[in-house]
Short mmCIF file of C-alpha atoms in Angstrom, two decimals:
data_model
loop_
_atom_site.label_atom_id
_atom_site.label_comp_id
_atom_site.label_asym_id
_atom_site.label_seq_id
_atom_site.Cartn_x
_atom_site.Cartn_y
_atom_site.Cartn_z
CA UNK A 1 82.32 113.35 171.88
CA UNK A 2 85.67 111.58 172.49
CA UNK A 3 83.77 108.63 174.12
CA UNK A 4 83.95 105.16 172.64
CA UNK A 5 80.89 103.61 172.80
CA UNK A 6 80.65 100.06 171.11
CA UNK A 7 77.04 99.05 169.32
CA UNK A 8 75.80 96.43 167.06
CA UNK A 9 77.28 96.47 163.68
CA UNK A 10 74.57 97.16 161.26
CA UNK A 11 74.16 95.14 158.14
CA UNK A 12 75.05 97.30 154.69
CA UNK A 13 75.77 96.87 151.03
CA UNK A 14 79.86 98.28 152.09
CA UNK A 15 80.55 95.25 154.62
CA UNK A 16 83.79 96.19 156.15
CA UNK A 17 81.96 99.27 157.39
CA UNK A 18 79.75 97.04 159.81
CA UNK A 19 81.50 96.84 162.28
CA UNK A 20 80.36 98.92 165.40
CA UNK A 21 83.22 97.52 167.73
CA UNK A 22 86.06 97.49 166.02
CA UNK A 23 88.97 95.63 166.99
CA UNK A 24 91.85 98.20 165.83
CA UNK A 25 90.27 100.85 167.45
CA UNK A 26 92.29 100.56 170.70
CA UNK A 27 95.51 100.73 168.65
CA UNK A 28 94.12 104.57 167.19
CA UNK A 29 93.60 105.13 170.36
CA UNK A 30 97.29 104.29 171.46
CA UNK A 31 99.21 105.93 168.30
CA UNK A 32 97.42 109.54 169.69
CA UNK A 33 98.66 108.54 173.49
CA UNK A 34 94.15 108.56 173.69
CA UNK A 35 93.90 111.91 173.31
CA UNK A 36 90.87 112.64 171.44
CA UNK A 37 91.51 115.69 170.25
CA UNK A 38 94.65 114.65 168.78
CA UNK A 39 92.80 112.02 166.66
CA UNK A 40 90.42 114.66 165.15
CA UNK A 41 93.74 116.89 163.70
CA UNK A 42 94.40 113.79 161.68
CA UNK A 43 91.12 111.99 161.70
CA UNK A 44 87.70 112.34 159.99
CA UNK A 45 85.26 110.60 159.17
CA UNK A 46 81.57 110.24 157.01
CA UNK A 47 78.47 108.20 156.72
CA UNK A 48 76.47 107.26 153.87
CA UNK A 49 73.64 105.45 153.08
CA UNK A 50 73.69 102.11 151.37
CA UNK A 51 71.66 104.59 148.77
CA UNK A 52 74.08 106.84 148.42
CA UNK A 53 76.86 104.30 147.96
CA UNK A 54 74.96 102.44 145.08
CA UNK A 55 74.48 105.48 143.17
CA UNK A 56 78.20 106.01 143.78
CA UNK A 57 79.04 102.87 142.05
CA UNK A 58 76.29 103.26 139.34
CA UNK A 59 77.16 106.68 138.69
CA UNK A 60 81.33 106.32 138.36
CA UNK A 61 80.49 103.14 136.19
CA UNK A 62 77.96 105.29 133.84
CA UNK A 63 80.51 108.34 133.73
CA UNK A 64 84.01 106.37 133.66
CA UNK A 65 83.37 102.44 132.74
CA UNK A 66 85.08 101.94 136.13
CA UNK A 67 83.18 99.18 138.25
CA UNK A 68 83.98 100.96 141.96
CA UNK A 69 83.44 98.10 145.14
CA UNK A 70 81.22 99.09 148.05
CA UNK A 71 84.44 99.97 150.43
CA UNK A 72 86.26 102.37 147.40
CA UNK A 73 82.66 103.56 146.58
CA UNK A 74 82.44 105.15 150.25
CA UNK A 75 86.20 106.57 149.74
CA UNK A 76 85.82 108.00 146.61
CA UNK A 77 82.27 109.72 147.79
CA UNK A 78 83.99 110.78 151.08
CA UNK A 79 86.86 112.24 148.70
CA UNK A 80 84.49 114.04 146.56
CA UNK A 81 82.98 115.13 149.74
CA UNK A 82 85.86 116.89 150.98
CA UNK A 83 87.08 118.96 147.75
CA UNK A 84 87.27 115.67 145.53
CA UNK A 85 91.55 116.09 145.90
CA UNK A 86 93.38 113.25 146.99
CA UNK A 87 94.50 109.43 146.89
CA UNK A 88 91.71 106.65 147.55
CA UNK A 89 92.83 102.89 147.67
CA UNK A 90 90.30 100.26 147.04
CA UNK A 91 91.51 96.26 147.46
CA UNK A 92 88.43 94.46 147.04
CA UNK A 93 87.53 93.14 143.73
CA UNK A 94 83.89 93.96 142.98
CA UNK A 95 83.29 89.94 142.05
CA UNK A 96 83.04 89.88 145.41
CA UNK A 97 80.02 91.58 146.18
CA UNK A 98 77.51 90.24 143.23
CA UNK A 99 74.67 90.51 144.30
CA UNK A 100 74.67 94.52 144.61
CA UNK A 101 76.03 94.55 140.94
CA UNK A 102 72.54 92.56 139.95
CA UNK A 103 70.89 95.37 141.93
CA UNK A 104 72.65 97.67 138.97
CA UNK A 105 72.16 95.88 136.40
CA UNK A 106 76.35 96.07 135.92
CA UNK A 107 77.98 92.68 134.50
CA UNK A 108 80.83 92.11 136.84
CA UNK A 109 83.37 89.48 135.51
CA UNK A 110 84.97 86.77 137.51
CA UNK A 111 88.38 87.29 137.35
CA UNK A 112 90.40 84.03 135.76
CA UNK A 113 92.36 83.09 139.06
CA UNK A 114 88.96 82.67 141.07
CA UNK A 115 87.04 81.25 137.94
CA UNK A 116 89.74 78.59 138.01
CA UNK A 117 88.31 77.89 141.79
CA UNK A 118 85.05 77.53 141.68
CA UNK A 119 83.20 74.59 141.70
CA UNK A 120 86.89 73.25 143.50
CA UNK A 121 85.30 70.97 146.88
CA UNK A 122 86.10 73.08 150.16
CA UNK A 123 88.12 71.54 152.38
CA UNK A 124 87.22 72.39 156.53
CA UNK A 125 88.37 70.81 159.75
CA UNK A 126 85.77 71.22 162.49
CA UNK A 127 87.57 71.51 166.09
CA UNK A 128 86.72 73.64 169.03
CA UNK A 129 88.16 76.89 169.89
CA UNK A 130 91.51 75.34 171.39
CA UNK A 131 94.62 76.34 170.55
CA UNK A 132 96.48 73.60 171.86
CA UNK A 133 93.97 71.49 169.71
CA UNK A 134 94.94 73.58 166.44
CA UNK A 135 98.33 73.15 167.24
CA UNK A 136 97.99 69.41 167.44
CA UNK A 137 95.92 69.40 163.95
CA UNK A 138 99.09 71.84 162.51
CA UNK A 139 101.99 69.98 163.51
CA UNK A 140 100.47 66.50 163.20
CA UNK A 141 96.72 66.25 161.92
CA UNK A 142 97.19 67.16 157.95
CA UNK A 143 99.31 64.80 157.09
#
């Protein structure tokens, strides 16, 4: 429609898709001078279900031993979707997301650099949302 209209994110198994106001959408918006129609020559986009991105991941893992995440799962269906010719990038390791890979039954292992973490204490400073605050606690507090 060309209108942005912001909504609630919606919870799914592909996080990074939740978002329903998205921050970096004002900076599309400036690299096509907002023209709308501009966007769409470069621009398209897909939806699928939380369904259809579990079978995505169950079905590339049956088929090629390759353990897709959530976010690559939508790519790689959206690829397939339009000719199944191209270039997909996924960055996020699928350790991250375990409990959809007990949904599938698919053994996901912790890779050794974040093995080496865990069960490390986590360190937090509570402060409130004050930046001159933060910069106090950066230039002063850690020590």
């Amino acid at each position: 429609s060309g209108q942005y209209i912001p909504k609630p994110s919606v919870v799914t198994v592909a996080n990074a898709m939740d978002v329903g106001d998205p921050s970096n959408f004002e900076r599309l918006l400036a690299l096509y001078e907002g023209k709308h129609a501009r966007i769409l020559e470069d621009v398209s986009a897909v939806s699928f279900s939380d369904e259809q991105i579990l079978n995505t991941i169950r079905t590339c893992y049956d088929d090629n031993g390759y353990i897709l995440d959530p976010h690559g799962a939508t790519a790689y269906r959206a690829l397939v979707a339009r000719g199944g010719e191209g270039v997909f990038l996924a960055t996020a390791h699928p350790a991250k997301f375990g409990a959809i890979y007990e949904r599938l039954s698919i053994k996901v292992d912790l890779p050794e650099a974040l093995r080496q973490l865990s069960g490390r204490t986590l360190l937090s400073t509570q402060m409130p949302a004050d930046g001159e605050v933060l910069k106090e606690y950066l230039l002063n507090g850690s020590r």
